[in-house]
PDB file of C-alpha atoms and ligand atoms in Angstrom:
ATOM      1  CA  MET A  24     -21.671  16.158   5.786  1.00 91.00           C
ATOM      2  CA  ILE A  25     -18.637  13.882   5.797  1.00 95.00           C
ATOM      3  CA  ARG A  26     -19.577  10.262   5.185  1.00 97.00           C
ATOM      4  CA  LEU A  27     -16.374   8.645   3.989  1.00 98.00           C
ATOM      5  CA  ILE A  28     -12.847   8.461   5.331  1.00 98.00           C
ATOM      6  CA  THR A  29     -10.313   6.874   3.013  1.00 98.00           C
ATOM      7  CA  LEU A  30      -7.009   5.738   4.447  1.00 98.00           C
ATOM      8  CA  ASP A  31      -3.670   4.847   2.972  1.00 98.00           C
ATOM      9  CA  LEU A  32      -2.149   1.697   4.535  1.00 98.00           C
ATOM     10  CA  ASP A  33       1.682   1.384   4.337  1.00 97.00           C
ATOM     11  CA  ASN A  34       3.422   3.958   6.542  1.00 97.00           C
ATOM     12  CA  THR A  35       0.050   5.338   7.610  1.00 98.00           C
ATOM     13  CA  LEU A  36      -1.313   2.463   9.723  1.00 98.00           C
ATOM     14  CA  TRP A  37       2.030   0.618  10.125  1.00 98.00           C
ATOM     15  CA  ASP A  38       5.700   0.942   9.289  1.00 97.00           C
ATOM     16  CA  VAL A  39       6.131  -0.976   6.043  1.00 97.00           C
ATOM     17  CA  ASN A  40       9.937  -1.202   5.969  1.00 96.00           C
ATOM     18  CA  PRO A  41      10.402  -4.013   8.528  1.00 97.00           C
ATOM     19  CA  VAL A  42       7.437  -5.815   6.929  1.00 97.00           C
ATOM     20  CA  ILE A  43       9.026  -5.928   3.469  1.00 96.00           C
ATOM     21  CA  LYS A  44      12.420  -6.787   4.944  1.00 96.00           C
ATOM     22  CA  ASN A  45      10.913  -9.738   6.777  1.00 97.00           C
ATOM     23  CA  ALA A  46       8.916 -10.841   3.716  1.00 97.00           C
ATOM     24  CA  GLU A  47      12.077 -10.788   1.563  1.00 96.00           C
ATOM     25  CA  LYS A  48      13.913 -12.838   4.183  1.00 97.00           C
ATOM     26  CA  THR A  49      11.094 -15.372   4.380  1.00 98.00           C
ATOM     27  CA  LEU A  50      11.012 -15.635   0.589  1.00 97.00           C
ATOM     28  CA  VAL A  51      14.775 -16.204   0.346  1.00 96.00           C
ATOM     29  CA  GLN A  52      14.557 -18.920   3.026  1.00 97.00           C
ATOM     30  CA  TRP A  53      11.838 -20.619   1.013  1.00 98.00           C
ATOM     31  CA  LEU A  54      13.839 -20.345  -2.222  1.00 97.00           C
ATOM     32  CA  ARG A  55      16.906 -21.773  -0.474  1.00 97.00           C
ATOM     33  CA  GLU A  56      14.896 -24.748   0.663  1.00 97.00           C
ATOM     34  CA  HIS A  57      12.829 -25.391  -2.480  1.00 97.00           C
ATOM     35  CA  ILE A  58      14.612 -23.914  -5.522  1.00 96.00           C
ATOM     36  CA  PRO A  59      18.224 -23.263  -4.483  1.00 95.00           C
ATOM     37  CA  ALA A  60      19.392 -22.691  -8.074  1.00 94.00           C
ATOM     38  CA  SER A  61      17.205 -19.555  -8.219  1.00 95.00           C
ATOM     39  CA  LEU A  62      19.304 -17.862  -5.514  1.00 93.00           C
ATOM     40  CA  ASP A  63      22.143 -17.434  -8.033  1.00 92.00           C
ATOM     41  CA  HIS A  64      19.771 -15.041  -9.811  1.00 92.00           C
ATOM     42  CA  TYR A  65      17.577 -13.632  -7.039  1.00 91.00           C
ATOM     43  CA  HIS A  66      19.773 -10.627  -6.196  1.00 90.00           C
ATOM     44  CA  LYS A  67      20.096  -6.906  -6.746  1.00 89.00           C
ATOM     45  CA  ASP A  68      21.864  -7.024 -10.133  1.00 90.00           C
ATOM     46  CA  THR A  69      19.099  -9.145 -11.655  1.00 90.00           C
ATOM     47  CA  PHE A  70      16.442  -6.906 -10.111  1.00 90.00           C
ATOM     48  CA  ILE A  71      17.948  -3.739 -11.549  1.00 92.00           C
ATOM     49  CA  ALA A  72      18.463  -5.190 -15.036  1.00 92.00           C
ATOM     50  CA  PHE A  73      14.960  -6.675 -15.066  1.00 92.00           C
ATOM     51  CA  ARG A  74      13.366  -3.499 -13.769  1.00 90.00           C
ATOM     52  CA  ASP A  75      15.133  -1.457 -16.475  1.00 92.00           C
ATOM     53  CA  LYS A  76      13.823  -3.835 -19.117  1.00 91.00           C
ATOM     54  CA  VAL A  77      10.252  -3.665 -17.788  1.00 90.00           C
ATOM     55  CA  VAL A  78      10.416   0.132 -17.527  1.00 89.00           C
ATOM     56  CA  ALA A  79      11.480   0.292 -21.178  1.00 92.00           C
ATOM     57  CA  ASP A  80       8.658  -2.031 -22.304  1.00 91.00           C
ATOM     58  CA  ASN A  81       5.788  -1.060 -19.983  1.00 90.00           C
ATOM     59  CA  PRO A  82       6.624   1.261 -17.068  1.00 86.00           C
ATOM     60  CA  ASP A  83       3.115   0.954 -15.568  1.00 87.00           C
ATOM     61  CA  LEU A  84       3.861  -2.632 -14.567  1.00 89.00           C
ATOM     62  CA  THR A  85       6.522  -1.590 -12.073  1.00 87.00           C
ATOM     63  CA  HIS A  86       3.787   0.159 -10.062  1.00 90.00           C
ATOM     64  CA  LEU A  87       1.714  -3.008  -9.749  1.00 93.00           C
ATOM     65  CA  PRO A  88       3.457  -4.750  -6.858  1.00 93.00           C
ATOM     66  CA  THR A  89       1.961  -8.221  -7.223  1.00 95.00           C
ATOM     67  CA  THR A  90       2.263  -8.369 -11.001  1.00 94.00           C
ATOM     68  CA  PHE A  91       5.808  -7.033 -10.943  1.00 94.00           C
ATOM     69  CA  ARG A  92       7.040  -9.372  -8.219  1.00 95.00           C
ATOM     70  CA  LYS A  93       5.557 -12.394  -9.977  1.00 96.00           C
ATOM     71  CA  MET A  94       7.266 -11.300 -13.201  1.00 95.00           C
ATOM     72  CA  LEU A  95      10.556 -10.919 -11.346  1.00 94.00           C
ATOM     73  CA  LEU A  96      10.288 -14.318  -9.673  1.00 96.00           C
ATOM     74  CA  SER A  97       9.351 -15.926 -12.950  1.00 96.00           C
ATOM     75  CA  HIS A  98      12.361 -14.292 -14.615  1.00 95.00           C
ATOM     76  CA  CYS A  99      14.705 -15.628 -11.905  1.00 95.00           C
ATOM     77  CA  PHE A 100      13.299 -19.143 -12.296  1.00 97.00           C
ATOM     78  CA  GLU A 101      13.772 -18.915 -16.033  1.00 95.00           C
ATOM     79  CA  LEU A 102      17.414 -17.887 -15.534  1.00 94.00           C
ATOM     80  CA  ALA A 103      17.767 -20.839 -13.156  1.00 95.00           C
ATOM     81  CA  GLY A 104      16.738 -23.147 -16.009  1.00 96.00           C
ATOM     82  CA  LEU A 105      13.308 -24.290 -14.805  1.00 96.00           C
ATOM     83  CA  SER A 106      10.831 -25.620 -17.378  1.00 96.00           C
ATOM     84  CA  ALA A 107       7.845 -23.478 -18.370  1.00 94.00           C
ATOM     85  CA  ASP A 108       5.432 -25.525 -16.232  1.00 93.00           C
ATOM     86  CA  SER A 109       7.725 -25.459 -13.246  1.00 96.00           C
ATOM     87  CA  ILE A 110       8.237 -21.707 -13.617  1.00 97.00           C
ATOM     88  CA  GLU A 111       4.514 -21.070 -13.328  1.00 96.00           C
ATOM     89  CA  GLU A 112       4.111 -23.356 -10.339  1.00 97.00           C
ATOM     90  CA  ALA A 113       7.200 -21.990  -8.572  1.00 97.00           C
ATOM     91  CA  THR A 114       6.109 -18.401  -9.194  1.00 97.00           C
ATOM     92  CA  GLU A 115       2.685 -18.940  -7.614  1.00 97.00           C
ATOM     93  CA  ALA A 116       4.109 -20.902  -4.666  1.00 98.00           C
ATOM     94  CA  SER A 117       6.923 -18.460  -3.926  1.00 98.00           C
ATOM     95  CA  PHE A 118       4.694 -15.404  -4.296  1.00 98.00           C
ATOM     96  CA  LYS A 119       2.232 -16.924  -1.843  1.00 98.00           C
ATOM     97  CA  VAL A 120       5.033 -17.267   0.709  1.00 98.00           C
ATOM     98  CA  PHE A 121       6.090 -13.662   0.160  1.00 97.00           C
ATOM     99  CA  HIS A 122       2.521 -12.354   0.279  1.00 98.00           C
ATOM    100  CA  GLN A 123       1.675 -14.157   3.514  1.00 98.00           C
ATOM    101  CA  ALA A 124       4.790 -12.737   5.166  1.00 98.00           C
ATOM    102  CA  ARG A 125       4.044  -9.312   3.686  1.00 97.00           C
ATOM    103  CA  ASN A 126       0.716  -9.351   5.506  1.00 98.00           C
ATOM    104  CA  GLN A 127       2.226 -10.102   8.921  1.00 97.00           C
ATOM    105  CA  ILE A 128       1.868  -6.587  10.228  1.00 96.00           C
ATOM    106  CA  GLU A 129       2.715  -4.870  13.445  1.00 97.00           C
ATOM    107  CA  PHE A 130       0.337  -1.907  13.596  1.00 98.00           C
ATOM    108  CA  TYR A 131       1.269   1.446  15.041  1.00 97.00           C
ATOM    109  CA  GLU A 132       0.174   1.676  18.656  1.00 97.00           C
ATOM    110  CA  ASP A 133      -2.713   4.021  17.818  1.00 98.00           C
ATOM    111  CA  THR A 134      -3.953   2.251  14.664  1.00 98.00           C
ATOM    112  CA  LEU A 135      -6.636   0.003  16.145  1.00 98.00           C
ATOM    113  CA  PRO A 136      -8.101   2.625  18.516  1.00 98.00           C
ATOM    114  CA  LEU A 137      -8.223   5.061  15.576  1.00 98.00           C
ATOM    115  CA  LEU A 138     -10.035   2.659  13.263  1.00 98.00           C
ATOM    116  CA  GLU A 139     -12.363   1.639  16.074  1.00 98.00           C
ATOM    117  CA  THR A 140     -13.362   5.284  16.649  1.00 98.00           C
ATOM    118  CA  LEU A 141     -13.595   6.334  13.000  1.00 98.00           C
ATOM    119  CA  SER A 142     -15.610   3.296  11.947  1.00 98.00           C
ATOM    120  CA  GLN A 143     -18.368   4.245  14.396  1.00 97.00           C
ATOM    121  CA  ASP A 144     -19.144   7.491  12.553  1.00 96.00           C
ATOM    122  CA  PHE A 145     -17.897   7.033   8.981  1.00 98.00           C
ATOM    123  CA  SER A 146     -17.532   4.467   6.236  1.00 98.00           C
ATOM    124  CA  LEU A 147     -13.866   3.575   5.875  1.00 98.00           C
ATOM    125  CA  ILE A 148     -12.216   2.585   2.588  1.00 98.00           C
ATOM    126  CA  ALA A 149      -8.545   1.647   2.179  1.00 98.00           C
ATOM    127  CA  LEU A 150      -6.648   3.066  -0.815  1.00 98.00           C
ATOM    128  CA  SER A 151      -3.192   1.564  -1.228  1.00 97.00           C
ATOM    129  CA  ASN A 152      -0.403   1.347  -3.759  1.00 96.00           C
ATOM    130  CA  GLY A 153       1.175  -1.628  -1.981  1.00 94.00           C
ATOM    131  CA  ASN A 154      -0.085  -5.197  -1.929  1.00 94.00           C
ATOM    132  CA  ALA A 155      -1.194  -5.468   1.680  1.00 97.00           C
ATOM    133  CA  ASP A 156      -4.565  -7.168   2.053  1.00 97.00           C
ATOM    134  CA  VAL A 157      -6.897  -5.654   4.679  1.00 97.00           C
ATOM    135  CA  GLN A 158      -8.453  -9.052   5.381  1.00 97.00           C
ATOM    136  CA  MET A 159      -5.096 -10.813   5.766  1.00 97.00           C
ATOM    137  CA  VAL A 160      -3.673  -8.149   8.073  1.00 98.00           C
ATOM    138  CA  GLY A 161      -6.768  -8.443  10.263  1.00 97.00           C
ATOM    139  CA  LEU A 162      -8.451  -5.099   9.521  1.00 98.00           C
ATOM    140  CA  GLY A 163     -11.255  -6.442   7.340  1.00 97.00           C
ATOM    141  CA  ASN A 164     -13.944  -5.608   9.894  1.00 97.00           C
ATOM    142  CA  TYR A 165     -13.184  -1.899   9.775  1.00 98.00           C
ATOM    143  CA  PHE A 166     -13.181  -1.351   6.024  1.00 98.00           C
ATOM    144  CA  ALA A 167     -16.184  -1.314   3.706  1.00 98.00           C
ATOM    145  CA  ALA A 168     -13.875  -1.725   0.701  1.00 98.00           C
ATOM    146  CA  HIS A 169     -10.243  -1.690  -0.374  1.00 98.00           C
ATOM    147  CA  PHE A 170      -8.988  -0.333  -3.695  1.00 98.00           C
ATOM    148  CA  SER A 171      -5.344  -0.879  -4.628  1.00 97.00           C
ATOM    149  CA  ALA A 172      -2.904  -0.221  -7.441  1.00 95.00           C
ATOM    150  CA  GLU A 173      -3.260  -3.869  -8.316  1.00 94.00           C
ATOM    151  CA  SER A 174      -7.074  -4.014  -8.251  1.00 95.00           C
ATOM    152  CA  THR A 175      -7.572  -0.800 -10.254  1.00 95.00           C
ATOM    153  CA  GLY A 176      -4.409  -0.928 -12.396  1.00 93.00           C
ATOM    154  CA  LYS A 177      -3.882   2.756 -11.538  1.00 95.00           C
ATOM    155  CA  PRO A 178      -1.677   3.614  -8.573  1.00 95.00           C
ATOM    156  CA  LYS A 179      -2.039   6.881  -6.692  1.00 97.00           C
ATOM    157  CA  PRO A 180      -1.577   9.778  -7.544  1.00 96.00           C
ATOM    158  CA  ASP A 181      -3.891   8.740 -10.395  1.00 97.00           C
ATOM    159  CA  PRO A 182      -7.462   9.735  -9.392  1.00 98.00           C
ATOM    160  CA  THR A 183      -8.932   6.274 -10.139  1.00 98.00           C
ATOM    161  CA  MET A 184      -8.865   4.879  -6.591  1.00 98.00           C
ATOM    162  CA  PHE A 185     -10.245   8.073  -5.086  1.00 98.00           C
ATOM    163  CA  THR A 186     -13.083   8.142  -7.596  1.00 98.00           C
ATOM    164  CA  ALA A 187     -13.775   4.436  -7.077  1.00 98.00           C
ATOM    165  CA  ALA A 188     -14.227   5.035  -3.338  1.00 98.00           C
ATOM    166  CA  LEU A 189     -16.721   7.862  -3.969  1.00 98.00           C
ATOM    167  CA  ASN A 190     -18.626   5.753  -6.470  1.00 98.00           C
ATOM    168  CA  TYR A 191     -18.716   2.860  -4.025  1.00 98.00           C
ATOM    169  CA  LEU A 192     -20.856   4.960  -1.678  1.00 98.00           C
ATOM    170  CA  ASP A 193     -22.375   7.114  -4.421  1.00 98.00           C
ATOM    171  CA  ILE A 194     -21.241  10.339  -2.764  1.00 98.00           C
ATOM    172  CA  GLU A 195     -19.542  13.602  -3.727  1.00 98.00           C
ATOM    173  CA  PRO A 196     -15.876  14.433  -3.014  1.00 98.00           C
ATOM    174  CA  GLU A 197     -16.936  17.103  -0.497  1.00 97.00           C
ATOM    175  CA  GLN A 198     -18.269  14.286   1.662  1.00 97.00           C
ATOM    176  CA  ALA A 199     -14.886  12.583   1.917  1.00 98.00           C
ATOM    177  CA  ILE A 200     -11.606  12.979   3.783  1.00 98.00           C
ATOM    178  CA  HIS A 201      -8.416  11.168   2.802  1.00 98.00           C
ATOM    179  CA  ILE A 202      -5.655  10.420   5.309  1.00 98.00           C
ATOM    180  CA  GLY A 203      -2.177   9.351   4.217  1.00 97.00           C
ATOM    181  CA  ASP A 204       1.552   9.807   4.689  1.00 96.00           C
ATOM    182  CA  HIS A 205       2.586  10.693   1.150  1.00 95.00           C
ATOM    183  CA  PRO A 206       2.566  14.377   0.167  1.00 93.00           C
ATOM    184  CA  LEU A 207       1.822  13.740  -3.505  1.00 93.00           C
ATOM    185  CA  GLU A 208       0.252  10.275  -3.732  1.00 95.00           C
ATOM    186  CA  ASP A 209      -2.073  10.935  -0.813  1.00 97.00           C
ATOM    187  CA  VAL A 210      -2.514  14.638  -0.085  1.00 96.00           C
ATOM    188  CA  GLU A 211      -2.182  16.300  -3.476  1.00 95.00           C
ATOM    189  CA  ALA A 212      -3.820  13.433  -5.360  1.00 97.00           C
ATOM    190  CA  ALA A 213      -6.886  13.381  -3.085  1.00 98.00           C
ATOM    191  CA  LYS A 214      -7.150  17.149  -3.116  1.00 97.00           C
ATOM    192  CA  LYS A 215      -7.269  17.197  -6.914  1.00 97.00           C
ATOM    193  CA  VAL A 216     -10.328  14.941  -6.790  1.00 98.00           C
ATOM    194  CA  GLY A 217     -11.967  17.317  -4.304  1.00 98.00           C
ATOM    195  CA  TYR A 218     -11.416  15.435  -1.054  1.00 98.00           C
ATOM    196  CA  ARG A 219     -10.443  17.163   2.129  1.00 98.00           C
ATOM    197  CA  THR A 220      -7.058  15.887   3.264  1.00 98.00           C
ATOM    198  CA  ILE A 221      -5.152  15.084   6.418  1.00 98.00           C
ATOM    199  CA  TRP A 222      -1.430  14.574   6.038  1.00 96.00           C
ATOM    200  CA  PHE A 223       0.045  12.081   8.503  1.00 96.00           C
ATOM    201  CA  ASN A 224       3.496  13.617   8.609  1.00 94.00           C
ATOM    202  CA  GLU A 225       5.069  11.359  11.194  1.00 89.00           C
ATOM    203  CA  ASN A 226       8.639  12.344  10.424  1.00 81.00           C
ATOM    204  CA  HIS A 227       8.019  16.101  10.255  1.00 78.00           C
ATOM    205  CA  LYS A 228       8.988  16.274   6.580  1.00 78.00           C
ATOM    206  CA  GLN A 229       9.261  19.766   5.169  1.00 73.00           C
ATOM    207  CA  ASP A 230       7.171  19.526   2.047  1.00 64.00           C
ATOM    208  CA  ALA A 231       5.093  22.614   2.641  1.00 59.00           C
ATOM    209  CA  ASN A 232       5.551  23.936  -0.887  1.00 62.00           C
ATOM    210  CA  SER A 233       4.389  20.836  -2.681  1.00 71.00           C
ATOM    211  CA  CYS A 234       1.880  19.649  -0.109  1.00 79.00           C
ATOM    212  CA  VAL A 235      -0.909  21.763   1.324  1.00 90.00           C
ATOM    213  CA  PRO A 236      -3.250  19.545   3.325  1.00 95.00           C
ATOM    214  CA  ASP A 237      -6.339  20.793   5.122  1.00 96.00           C
ATOM    215  CA  ARG A 238      -4.827  19.484   8.339  1.00 96.00           C
ATOM    216  CA  GLN A 239      -1.459  18.031   9.241  1.00 95.00           C
ATOM    217  CA  VAL A 240      -0.821  15.651  12.138  1.00 96.00           C
ATOM    218  CA  HIS A 241       2.368  14.075  13.439  1.00 96.00           C
ATOM    219  CA  GLN A 242       0.719  11.295  15.431  1.00 96.00           C
ATOM    220  CA  LEU A 243      -2.235   9.062  14.635  1.00 97.00           C
ATOM    221  CA  ASN A 244      -3.876   9.952  17.929  1.00 97.00           C
ATOM    222  CA  GLN A 245      -4.281  13.538  16.658  1.00 97.00           C
ATOM    223  CA  ILE A 246      -6.468  12.492  13.733  1.00 98.00           C
ATOM    224  CA  VAL A 247      -9.841  12.371  15.487  1.00 97.00           C
ATOM    225  CA  SER A 248      -9.475  15.964  16.691  1.00 97.00           C
ATOM    226  CA  ALA A 249      -8.192  17.034  13.240  1.00 97.00           C
ATOM    227  CA  ILE A 250     -11.374  15.610  11.720  1.00 97.00           C
ATOM    228  CA  GLN A 251     -13.511  17.290  14.368  1.00 96.00           C
ATOM    229  CA  ASP A 252     -11.728  20.511  13.518  1.00 94.00           C
ATOM    230  CA  LEU A 253     -12.548  20.073   9.830  1.00 92.00           C
ATOM    231  CA  LEU A 254     -16.220  19.437  10.591  1.00 90.00           C
ATOM    232  CA  ASP A 255     -16.609  22.560  12.738  1.00 80.00           C
TER     233      ASP A 255
HETATM  234 MG1  LIG B 301       1.808   5.226   2.478  1.00 79.65          MG
END
């Protein structure tokens, strides 16, 4: 019997691209107003050089979105000549601005009806590599728990988050279905742990060779019947 549905967040329950774009814009506005000298350094060239350096030292950190962004901001403030104390304060303040904007989400049209329906019959747990916060985006009531790259230190496709969700309810993988948009990080990763999988393939990607979900849907409003189909 299926008891748990785990869901990816970014690009599964909303389109993340405009969200990040808006959060970047909000952050730059804040930097312009509060620490204008940092804007000489907060640009693509710095990002690439810094990312390369972090990858060389500790590649795992680039997959932890909050940690990495704070490191990047801190680096830019250092280049701008801020003192150590000011760097710490500015990093926390600027990240907070980014994070609040990053959690201003416009859901897909079918997201709330889907969660409303699923949460009546199953426990729902969010599993995300990004740094959205289910409480801040207003979905806290639907989810029993939320595991993320940041909270576990292990982004998908690592099995950690999937295992954590099973342990949270003390159930077996056969009792769980994972739904997500990413062929490897969602479908193949969940399958390896023993979950059944539904691939939300909104853009009709052709990844059939590398991604073999139990069911594939192109719209969120097809998910309830895909689950019903799996239960039959
Ligand atoms: Mg996703």
